[in-house]
Coordinates of C-alpha atoms and ligand atoms in Angstrom, one line a residue:
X1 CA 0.0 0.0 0.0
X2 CA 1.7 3.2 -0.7
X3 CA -0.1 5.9 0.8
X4 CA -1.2 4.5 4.1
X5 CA -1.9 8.3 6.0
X6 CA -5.6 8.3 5.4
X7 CA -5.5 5.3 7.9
X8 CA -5.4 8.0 10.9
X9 CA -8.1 10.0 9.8
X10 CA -10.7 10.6 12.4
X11 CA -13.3 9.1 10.1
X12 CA -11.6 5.6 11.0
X13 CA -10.9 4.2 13.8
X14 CA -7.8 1.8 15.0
X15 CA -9.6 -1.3 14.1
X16 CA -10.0 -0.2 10.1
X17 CA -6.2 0.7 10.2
X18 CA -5.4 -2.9 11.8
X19 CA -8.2 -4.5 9.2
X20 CA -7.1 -2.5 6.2
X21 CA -3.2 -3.8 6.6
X22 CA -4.3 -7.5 7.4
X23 CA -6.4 -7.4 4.0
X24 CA -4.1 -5.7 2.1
X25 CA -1.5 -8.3 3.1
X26 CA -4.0 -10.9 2.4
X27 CA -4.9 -9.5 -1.4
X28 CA -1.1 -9.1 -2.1
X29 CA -0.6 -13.2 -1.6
X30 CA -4.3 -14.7 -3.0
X31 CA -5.8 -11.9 -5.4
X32 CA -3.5 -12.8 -8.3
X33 CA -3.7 -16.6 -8.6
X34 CA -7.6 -16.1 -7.6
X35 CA -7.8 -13.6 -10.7
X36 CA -5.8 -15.8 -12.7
X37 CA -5.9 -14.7 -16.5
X38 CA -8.4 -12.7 -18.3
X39 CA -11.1 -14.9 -19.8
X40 CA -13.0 -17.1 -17.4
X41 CA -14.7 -14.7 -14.9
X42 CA -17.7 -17.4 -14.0
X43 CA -14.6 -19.7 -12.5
X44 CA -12.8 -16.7 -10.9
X45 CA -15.7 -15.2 -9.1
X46 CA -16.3 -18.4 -7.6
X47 CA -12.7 -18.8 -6.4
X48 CA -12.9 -15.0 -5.0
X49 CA -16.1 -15.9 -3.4
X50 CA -15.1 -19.2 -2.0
X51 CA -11.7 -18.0 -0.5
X52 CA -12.9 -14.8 0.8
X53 CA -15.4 -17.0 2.8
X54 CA -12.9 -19.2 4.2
X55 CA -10.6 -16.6 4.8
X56 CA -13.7 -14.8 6.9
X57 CA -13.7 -10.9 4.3
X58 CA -17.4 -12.1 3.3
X59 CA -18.5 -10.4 7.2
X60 CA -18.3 -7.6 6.4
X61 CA -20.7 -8.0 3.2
X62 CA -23.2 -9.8 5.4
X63 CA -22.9 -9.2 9.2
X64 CA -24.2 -11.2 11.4
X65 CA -26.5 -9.1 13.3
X66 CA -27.8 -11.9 15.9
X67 CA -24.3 -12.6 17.4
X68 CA -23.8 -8.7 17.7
X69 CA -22.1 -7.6 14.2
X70 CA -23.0 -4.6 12.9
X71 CA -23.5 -3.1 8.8
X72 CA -20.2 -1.1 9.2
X73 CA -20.2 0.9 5.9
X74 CA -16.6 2.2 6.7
X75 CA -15.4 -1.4 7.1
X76 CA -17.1 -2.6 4.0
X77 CA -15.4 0.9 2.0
X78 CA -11.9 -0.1 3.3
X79 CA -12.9 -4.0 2.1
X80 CA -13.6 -2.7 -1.5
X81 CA -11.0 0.2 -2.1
X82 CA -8.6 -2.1 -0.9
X83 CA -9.6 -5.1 -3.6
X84 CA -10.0 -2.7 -5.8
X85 CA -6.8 -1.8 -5.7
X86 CA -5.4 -5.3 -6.0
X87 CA -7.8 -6.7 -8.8
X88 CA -11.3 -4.7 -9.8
X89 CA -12.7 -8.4 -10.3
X90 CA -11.9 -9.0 -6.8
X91 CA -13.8 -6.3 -5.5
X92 CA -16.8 -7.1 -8.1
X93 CA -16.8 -10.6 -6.4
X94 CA -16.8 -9.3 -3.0
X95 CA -19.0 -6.2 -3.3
X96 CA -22.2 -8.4 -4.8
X97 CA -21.8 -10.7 -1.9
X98 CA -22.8 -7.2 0.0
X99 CA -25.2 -5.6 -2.4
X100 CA -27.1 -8.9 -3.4
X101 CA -27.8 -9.4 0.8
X102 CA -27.9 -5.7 2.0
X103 CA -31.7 -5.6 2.0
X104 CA -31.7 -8.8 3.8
X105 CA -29.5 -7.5 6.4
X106 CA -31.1 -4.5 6.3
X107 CA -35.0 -5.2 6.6
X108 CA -35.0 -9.2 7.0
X109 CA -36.4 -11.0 9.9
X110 CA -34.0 -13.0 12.3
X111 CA -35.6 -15.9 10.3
X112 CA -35.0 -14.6 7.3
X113 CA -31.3 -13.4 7.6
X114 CA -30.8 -17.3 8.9
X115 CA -32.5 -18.4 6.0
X116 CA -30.3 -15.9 3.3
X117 CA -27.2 -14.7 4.6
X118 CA -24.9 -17.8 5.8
X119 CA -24.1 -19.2 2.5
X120 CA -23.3 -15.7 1.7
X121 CA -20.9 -15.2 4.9
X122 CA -19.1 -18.8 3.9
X123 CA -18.9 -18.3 0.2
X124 CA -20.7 -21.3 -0.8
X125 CA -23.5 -18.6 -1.9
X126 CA -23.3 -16.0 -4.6
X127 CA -26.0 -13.1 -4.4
X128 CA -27.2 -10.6 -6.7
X129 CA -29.3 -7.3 -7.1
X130 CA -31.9 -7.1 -9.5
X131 CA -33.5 -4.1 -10.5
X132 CA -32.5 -3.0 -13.9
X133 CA -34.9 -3.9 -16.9
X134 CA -34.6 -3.3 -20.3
X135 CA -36.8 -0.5 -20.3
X136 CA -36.3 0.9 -16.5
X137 CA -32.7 1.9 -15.8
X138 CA -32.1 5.2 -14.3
X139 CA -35.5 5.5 -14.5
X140 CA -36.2 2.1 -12.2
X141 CA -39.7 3.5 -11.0
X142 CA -41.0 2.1 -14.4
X143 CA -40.4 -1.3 -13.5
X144 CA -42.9 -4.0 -15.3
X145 CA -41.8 -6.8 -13.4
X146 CA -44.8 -8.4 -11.7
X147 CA -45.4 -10.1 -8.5
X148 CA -48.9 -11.2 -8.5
X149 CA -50.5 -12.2 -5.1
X150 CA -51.7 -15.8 -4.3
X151 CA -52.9 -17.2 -1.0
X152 CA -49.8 -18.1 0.1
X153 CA -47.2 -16.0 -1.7
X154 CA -47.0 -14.0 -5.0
X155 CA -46.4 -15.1 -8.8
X156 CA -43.4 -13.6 -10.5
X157 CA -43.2 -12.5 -14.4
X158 CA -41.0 -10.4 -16.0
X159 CA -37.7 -9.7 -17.4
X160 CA -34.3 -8.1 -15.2
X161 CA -31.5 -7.0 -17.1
X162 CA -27.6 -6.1 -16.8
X163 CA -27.6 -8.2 -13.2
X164 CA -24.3 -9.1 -12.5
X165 CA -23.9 -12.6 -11.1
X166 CA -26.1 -13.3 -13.3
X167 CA -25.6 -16.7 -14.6
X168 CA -23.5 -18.1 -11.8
X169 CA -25.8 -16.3 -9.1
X170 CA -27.6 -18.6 -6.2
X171 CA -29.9 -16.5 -5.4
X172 CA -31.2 -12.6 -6.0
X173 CA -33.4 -9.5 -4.8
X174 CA -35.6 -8.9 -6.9
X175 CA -37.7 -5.7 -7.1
X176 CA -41.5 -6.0 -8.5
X177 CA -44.4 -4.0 -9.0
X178 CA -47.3 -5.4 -6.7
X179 CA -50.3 -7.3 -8.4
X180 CA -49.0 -4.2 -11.8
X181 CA -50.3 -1.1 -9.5
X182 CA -48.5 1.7 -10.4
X183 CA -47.3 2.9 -7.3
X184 CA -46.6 -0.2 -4.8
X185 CA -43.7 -2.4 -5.5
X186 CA -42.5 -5.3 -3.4
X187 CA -38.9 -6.8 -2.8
X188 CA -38.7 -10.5 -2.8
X189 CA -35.6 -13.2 -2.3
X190 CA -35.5 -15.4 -5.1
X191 CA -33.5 -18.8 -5.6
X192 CA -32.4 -18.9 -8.4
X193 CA -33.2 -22.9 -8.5
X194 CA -37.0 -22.0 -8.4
X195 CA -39.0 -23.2 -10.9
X196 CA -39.4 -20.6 -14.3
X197 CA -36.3 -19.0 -12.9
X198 CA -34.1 -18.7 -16.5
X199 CA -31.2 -17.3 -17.5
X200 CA -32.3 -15.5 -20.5
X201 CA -28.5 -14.4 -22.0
X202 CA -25.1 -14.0 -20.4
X203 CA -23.9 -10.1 -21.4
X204 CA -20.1 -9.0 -22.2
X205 CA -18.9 -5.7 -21.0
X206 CA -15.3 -4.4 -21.4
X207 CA -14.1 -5.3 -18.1
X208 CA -15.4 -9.1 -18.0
X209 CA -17.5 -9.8 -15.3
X210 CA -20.2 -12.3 -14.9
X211 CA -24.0 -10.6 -15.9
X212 CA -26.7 -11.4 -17.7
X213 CA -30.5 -11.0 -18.7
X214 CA -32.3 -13.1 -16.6
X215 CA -36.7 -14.0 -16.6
X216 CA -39.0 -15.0 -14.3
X217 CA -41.5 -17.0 -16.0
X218 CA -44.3 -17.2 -13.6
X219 CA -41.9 -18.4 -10.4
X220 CA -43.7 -19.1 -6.9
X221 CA -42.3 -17.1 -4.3
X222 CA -43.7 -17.7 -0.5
X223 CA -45.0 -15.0 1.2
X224 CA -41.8 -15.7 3.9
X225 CA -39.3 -14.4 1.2
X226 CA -40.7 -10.9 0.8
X227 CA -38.7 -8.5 2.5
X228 CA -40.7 -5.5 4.4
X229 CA -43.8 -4.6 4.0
X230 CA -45.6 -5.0 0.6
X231 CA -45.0 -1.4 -1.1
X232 CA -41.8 -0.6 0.1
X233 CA -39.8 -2.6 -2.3
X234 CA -38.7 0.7 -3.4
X235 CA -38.0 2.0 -0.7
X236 CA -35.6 -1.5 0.4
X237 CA -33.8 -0.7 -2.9
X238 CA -33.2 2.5 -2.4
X239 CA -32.1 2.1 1.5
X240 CA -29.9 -0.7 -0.1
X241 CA -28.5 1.8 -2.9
X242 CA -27.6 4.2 0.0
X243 CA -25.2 1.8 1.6
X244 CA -23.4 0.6 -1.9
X245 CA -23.1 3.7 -3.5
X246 CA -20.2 5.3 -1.3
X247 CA -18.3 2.1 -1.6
X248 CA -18.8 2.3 -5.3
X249 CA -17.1 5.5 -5.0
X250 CA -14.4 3.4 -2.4
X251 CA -13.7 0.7 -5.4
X252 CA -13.1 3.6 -7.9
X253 CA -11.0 5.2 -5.4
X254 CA -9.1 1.6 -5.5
X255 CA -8.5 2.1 -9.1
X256 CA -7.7 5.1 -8.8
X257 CA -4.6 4.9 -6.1
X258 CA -3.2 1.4 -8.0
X259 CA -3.2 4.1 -11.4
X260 CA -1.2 6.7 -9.1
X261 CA 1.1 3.7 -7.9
X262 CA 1.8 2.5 -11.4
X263 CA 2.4 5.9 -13.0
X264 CA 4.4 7.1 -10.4
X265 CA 7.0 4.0 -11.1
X266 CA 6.4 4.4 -14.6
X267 CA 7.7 8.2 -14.0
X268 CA 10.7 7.4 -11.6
X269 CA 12.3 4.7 -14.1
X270 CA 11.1 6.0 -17.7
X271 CA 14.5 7.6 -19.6
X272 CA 13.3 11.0 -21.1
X273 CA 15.3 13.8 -22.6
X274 CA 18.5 12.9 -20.2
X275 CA 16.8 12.3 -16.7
X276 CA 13.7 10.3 -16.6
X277 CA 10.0 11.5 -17.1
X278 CA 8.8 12.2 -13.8
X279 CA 11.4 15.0 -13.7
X280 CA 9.4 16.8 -16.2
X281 CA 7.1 19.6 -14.6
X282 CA 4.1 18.4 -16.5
X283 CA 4.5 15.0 -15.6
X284 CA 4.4 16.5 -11.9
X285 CA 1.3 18.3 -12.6
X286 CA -0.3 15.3 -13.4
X287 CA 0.5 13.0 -10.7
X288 CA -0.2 16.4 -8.5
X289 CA -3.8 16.5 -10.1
X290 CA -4.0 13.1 -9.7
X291 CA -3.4 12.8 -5.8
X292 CA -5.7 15.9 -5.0
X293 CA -8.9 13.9 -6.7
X294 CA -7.1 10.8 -4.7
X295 CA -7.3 13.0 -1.5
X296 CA -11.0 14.8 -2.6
X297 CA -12.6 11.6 -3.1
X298 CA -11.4 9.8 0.0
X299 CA -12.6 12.2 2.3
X300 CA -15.8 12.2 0.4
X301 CA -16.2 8.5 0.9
X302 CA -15.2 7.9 4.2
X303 CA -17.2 10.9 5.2
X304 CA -20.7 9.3 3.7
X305 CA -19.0 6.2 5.5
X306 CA -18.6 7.8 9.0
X307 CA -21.9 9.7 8.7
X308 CA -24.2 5.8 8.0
X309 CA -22.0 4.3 11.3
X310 CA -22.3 7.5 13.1
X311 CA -26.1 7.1 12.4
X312 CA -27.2 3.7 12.7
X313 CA -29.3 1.3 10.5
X314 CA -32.3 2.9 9.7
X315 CA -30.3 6.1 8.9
X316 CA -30.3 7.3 5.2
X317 CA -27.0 9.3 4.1
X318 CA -28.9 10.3 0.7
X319 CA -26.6 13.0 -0.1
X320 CA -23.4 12.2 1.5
X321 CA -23.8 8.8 -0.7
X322 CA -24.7 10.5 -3.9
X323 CA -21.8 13.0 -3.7
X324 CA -18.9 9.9 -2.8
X325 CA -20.4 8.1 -5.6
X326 CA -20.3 11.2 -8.3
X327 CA -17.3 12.1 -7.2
X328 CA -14.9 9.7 -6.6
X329 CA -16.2 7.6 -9.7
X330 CA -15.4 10.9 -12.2
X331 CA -12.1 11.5 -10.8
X332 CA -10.8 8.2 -10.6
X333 CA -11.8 8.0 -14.6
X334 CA -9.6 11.3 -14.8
X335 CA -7.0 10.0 -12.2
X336 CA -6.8 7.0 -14.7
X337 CA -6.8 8.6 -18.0
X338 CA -3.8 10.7 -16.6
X339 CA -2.2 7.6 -15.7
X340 CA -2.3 5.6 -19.5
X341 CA -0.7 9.2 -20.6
X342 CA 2.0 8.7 -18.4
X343 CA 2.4 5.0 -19.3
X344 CA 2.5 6.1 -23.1
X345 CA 1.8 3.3 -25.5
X346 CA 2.2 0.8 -22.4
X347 CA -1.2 2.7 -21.6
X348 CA -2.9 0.9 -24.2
X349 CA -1.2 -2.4 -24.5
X350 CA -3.6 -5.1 -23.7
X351 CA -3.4 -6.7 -20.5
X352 CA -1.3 -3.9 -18.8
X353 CA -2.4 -2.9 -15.2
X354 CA -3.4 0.2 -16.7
X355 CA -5.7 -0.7 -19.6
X356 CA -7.3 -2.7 -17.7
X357 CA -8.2 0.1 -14.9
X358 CA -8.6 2.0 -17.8
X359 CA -11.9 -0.3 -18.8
X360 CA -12.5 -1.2 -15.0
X361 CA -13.4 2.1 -14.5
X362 CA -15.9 3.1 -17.3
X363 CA -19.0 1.0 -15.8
X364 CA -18.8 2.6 -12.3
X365 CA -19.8 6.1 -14.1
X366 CA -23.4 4.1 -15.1
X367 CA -24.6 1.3 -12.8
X368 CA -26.2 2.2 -9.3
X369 CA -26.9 5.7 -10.6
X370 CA -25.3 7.1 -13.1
X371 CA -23.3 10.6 -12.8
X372 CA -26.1 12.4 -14.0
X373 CA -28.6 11.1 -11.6
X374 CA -26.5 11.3 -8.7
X375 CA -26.4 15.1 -9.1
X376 CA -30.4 15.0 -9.7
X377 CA -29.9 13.7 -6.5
X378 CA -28.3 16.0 -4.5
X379 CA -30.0 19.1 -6.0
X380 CA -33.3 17.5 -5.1
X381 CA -31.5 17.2 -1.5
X382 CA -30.3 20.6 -1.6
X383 CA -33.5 22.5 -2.6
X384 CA -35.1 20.4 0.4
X385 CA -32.6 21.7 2.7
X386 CA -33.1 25.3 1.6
X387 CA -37.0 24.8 1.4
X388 CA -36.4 23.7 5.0
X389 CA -34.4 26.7 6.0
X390 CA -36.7 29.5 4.7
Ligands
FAD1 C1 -21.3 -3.2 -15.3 C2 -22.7 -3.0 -14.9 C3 -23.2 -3.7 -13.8 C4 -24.6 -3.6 -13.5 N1 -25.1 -4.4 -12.4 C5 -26.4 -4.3 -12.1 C6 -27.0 -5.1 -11.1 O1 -26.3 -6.0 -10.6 N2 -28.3 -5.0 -10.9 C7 -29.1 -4.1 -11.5 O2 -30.3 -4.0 -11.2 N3 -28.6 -3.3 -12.5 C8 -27.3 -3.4 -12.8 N4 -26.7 -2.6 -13.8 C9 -27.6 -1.7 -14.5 C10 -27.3 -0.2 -14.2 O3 -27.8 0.1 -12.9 C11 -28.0 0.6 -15.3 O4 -27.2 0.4 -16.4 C12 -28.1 2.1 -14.9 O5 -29.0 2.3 -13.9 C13 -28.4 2.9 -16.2 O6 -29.6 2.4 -16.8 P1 -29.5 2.1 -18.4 O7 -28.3 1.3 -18.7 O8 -30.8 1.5 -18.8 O9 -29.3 3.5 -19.0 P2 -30.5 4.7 -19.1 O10 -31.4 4.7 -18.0 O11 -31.1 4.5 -20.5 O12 -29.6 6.0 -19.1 C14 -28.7 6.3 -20.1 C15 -28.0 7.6 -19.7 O13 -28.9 8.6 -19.6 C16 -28.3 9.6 -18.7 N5 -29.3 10.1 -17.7 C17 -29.9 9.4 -16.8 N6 -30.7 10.2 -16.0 C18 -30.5 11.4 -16.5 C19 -31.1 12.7 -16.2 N7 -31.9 12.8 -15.2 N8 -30.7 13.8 -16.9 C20 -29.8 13.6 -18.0 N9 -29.3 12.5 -18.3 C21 -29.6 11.4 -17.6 C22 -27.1 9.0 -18.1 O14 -25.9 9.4 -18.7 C23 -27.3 7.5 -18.4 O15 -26.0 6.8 -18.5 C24 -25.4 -2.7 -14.2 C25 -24.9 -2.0 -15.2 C26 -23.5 -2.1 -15.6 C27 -23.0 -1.3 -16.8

């Protein structure tokens, strides 16, 4: 880890420093022969998934709340910048084992949470989010996906798309409109062995990692797998949403440190014009630039981090979340781009470290919100504020 002085920030506390170096130790002996090569994601995931288990990382995706853990959003930020940084495939691995059981964790009953979270906590389980639909992205509200009451439970129909784990996922979240009214929508956990459950296509993106369209063709679900009440299944993903999106922005700030570390090398040991790049002013500019947004979106994270622990479970950082999530997403993707400059044509080569944050990156600007919605966000939470304050 090169720059370890955020570690005594008052936004952490002693036990993040003391997990942060025992992870970061851990990454730099299993992530790369977990990883392995580019090209089979479905077989590394499960590695990842299986190993993190064992090695006890998956808590912190899904605490056990019943022998006194807690959601600690600072821990789980540390967890992904710091995979991040080793391997963005690591930290996709470990962050859907999080965002696939956060709405169990966060609105399940004891039952429940014994029923969903265990084989998440071992790795033996893979978990995924599904809200997305072809026609209901950003705008998610316009959901078709049905859930259809029955005496005993609800029928589900419709079509989820872009859900990573997808394919290799046990089981999912799933986000429904209630019997097709307009404005109730339910959350349900779904197995992804239950009958009508398919796998509709497998998707490629340019930084592999498993996803696909998936279809619910009629599935039973008991009335015991909905989470909270009926109509607040938008409300569950949203809560959920709260929690992931600052440790999106901690994952991006992963990439964005390991693109510092590998240009600053690069600039210490490339011959240029008699002395070596990095003695060149606008080389120093750069890596300058580069370790303010480094700084800028740290503080952002950890802040919306601090302010969810600070708060408690129920609490909603709305705001805080949407500004680490903007934030540190667009200036790692700058942070980054400075970085294949730096590296020159190694920038580009395929299979560099740097390419491949280069494409790592580019997703993180779009799913759970993209840039632009994140700021409809926060003006929406500033005009509230000032409505409040007239
Ligand atoms: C790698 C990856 C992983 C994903 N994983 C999951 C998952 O596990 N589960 C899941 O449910 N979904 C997942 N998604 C889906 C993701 O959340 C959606 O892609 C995202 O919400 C955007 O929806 P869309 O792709 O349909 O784009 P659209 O909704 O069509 O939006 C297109 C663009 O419109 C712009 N835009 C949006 N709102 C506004 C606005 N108010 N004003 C101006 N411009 C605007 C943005 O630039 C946006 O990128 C994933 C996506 C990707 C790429």
């Amino acid at each position: 880890m090169s720059d370890k002085s955020y570690l005594e920030w008052p936004f952490l506390q002693p036990r993040h420093a003391a997990m942060a170096q025992a992870l970061d130790a851990w990454a730099a002996e299993n992530v790369p022969d977990l990883v392995g090569e580019e090209g089979d994601e479905d077989a590394a995931c499960l590695r990842l998934v299986e190993a993190m288990g064992q090695a006890g990382w998956l808590a912190v995706a899904a605490p056990d709340l019943e022998a006194g853990e807690q959601l600690d959003l600072t821990s789980l930020c540390l967890t992904r910048e710091i995979l991040a940084r080793h391997a963005g495939l690591a930290d996709f691995a470990f962050a859907m084992q999080g965002l696939g059981s956060g709405a169990v964790v966060l609105f399940g009953t004891p039952e429940q949470r014994r029923t969903w979270l265990p084989g998440i906590r071992s790795g033996e389980r893979l978990a995924g989010f599904a809200l997305s639909e072809p026609d209901a992205g950003s705008d998610a509200g316009a959901m078709t996906t049905t859930a259809t009451r029955t005496l005993d439970g609800y029928r589900l129909s419709g079509r989820k798309t872009w859900i990573s784990n997808g394919g290799i996922g046990h089981q999912f979240v799933v986000f429904a409109r209630l019997d097709g009214e307009a404005r109730s929508t339910i959350a349900l956990m779904v197995d992804a062995q239950t009958p009508g459950f398919v796998t509709e296509e497998r998707i490629d993106i340019c930084a592999p990692h498993p996803m696909a369209t998936i279809r619910f063709d009629d599935c039973f679900i008991p009335e015991s797998a909905r989470l909270g009440d009926e109509g607040a299944g938008m409300k569950v993903a949203l809560s959920t949403l709260d929690i992931f999106r600052p440790s999106v922005g901690a994952a991006a700030l992963g990439l964005a440190r390991r693109a510092l570390d590998e240009a600053q090398a690069h600039a210490a040991r490339r011959p240029m014009f008699g002395g070596v790049l990095g003695d060149l002013q606008l080389t120093q500019a750069k890596l300058a630039e580069m370790a303010v947004d480094i700084d800028t979106s740290a503080l952002l994270v950890y802040r919306a981090a601090w302010a969810r622990d600070r708060a408690g479970m129920g609490a909603r950082i709305t705001r805080e979340a949407a500004m680490a999530k903007l934030h540190a997403t667009e200036a790692a993707q700058s942070v980054i781009d400075k970085s294949v400059q730096i590296m020159g044509g190694l920038g580009v080569r395929v299979g560099t470290p740097v390419e491949r944050l280069y494409r790592e990156i580019r997703a993180m600007r779009i799913y759970e919100g993209a840039s632009e919605v994140q700021k409809v966000v926060i003006a929406r939470q500033l005009a509230g504020e000032f409505a409040k304050s007239r």
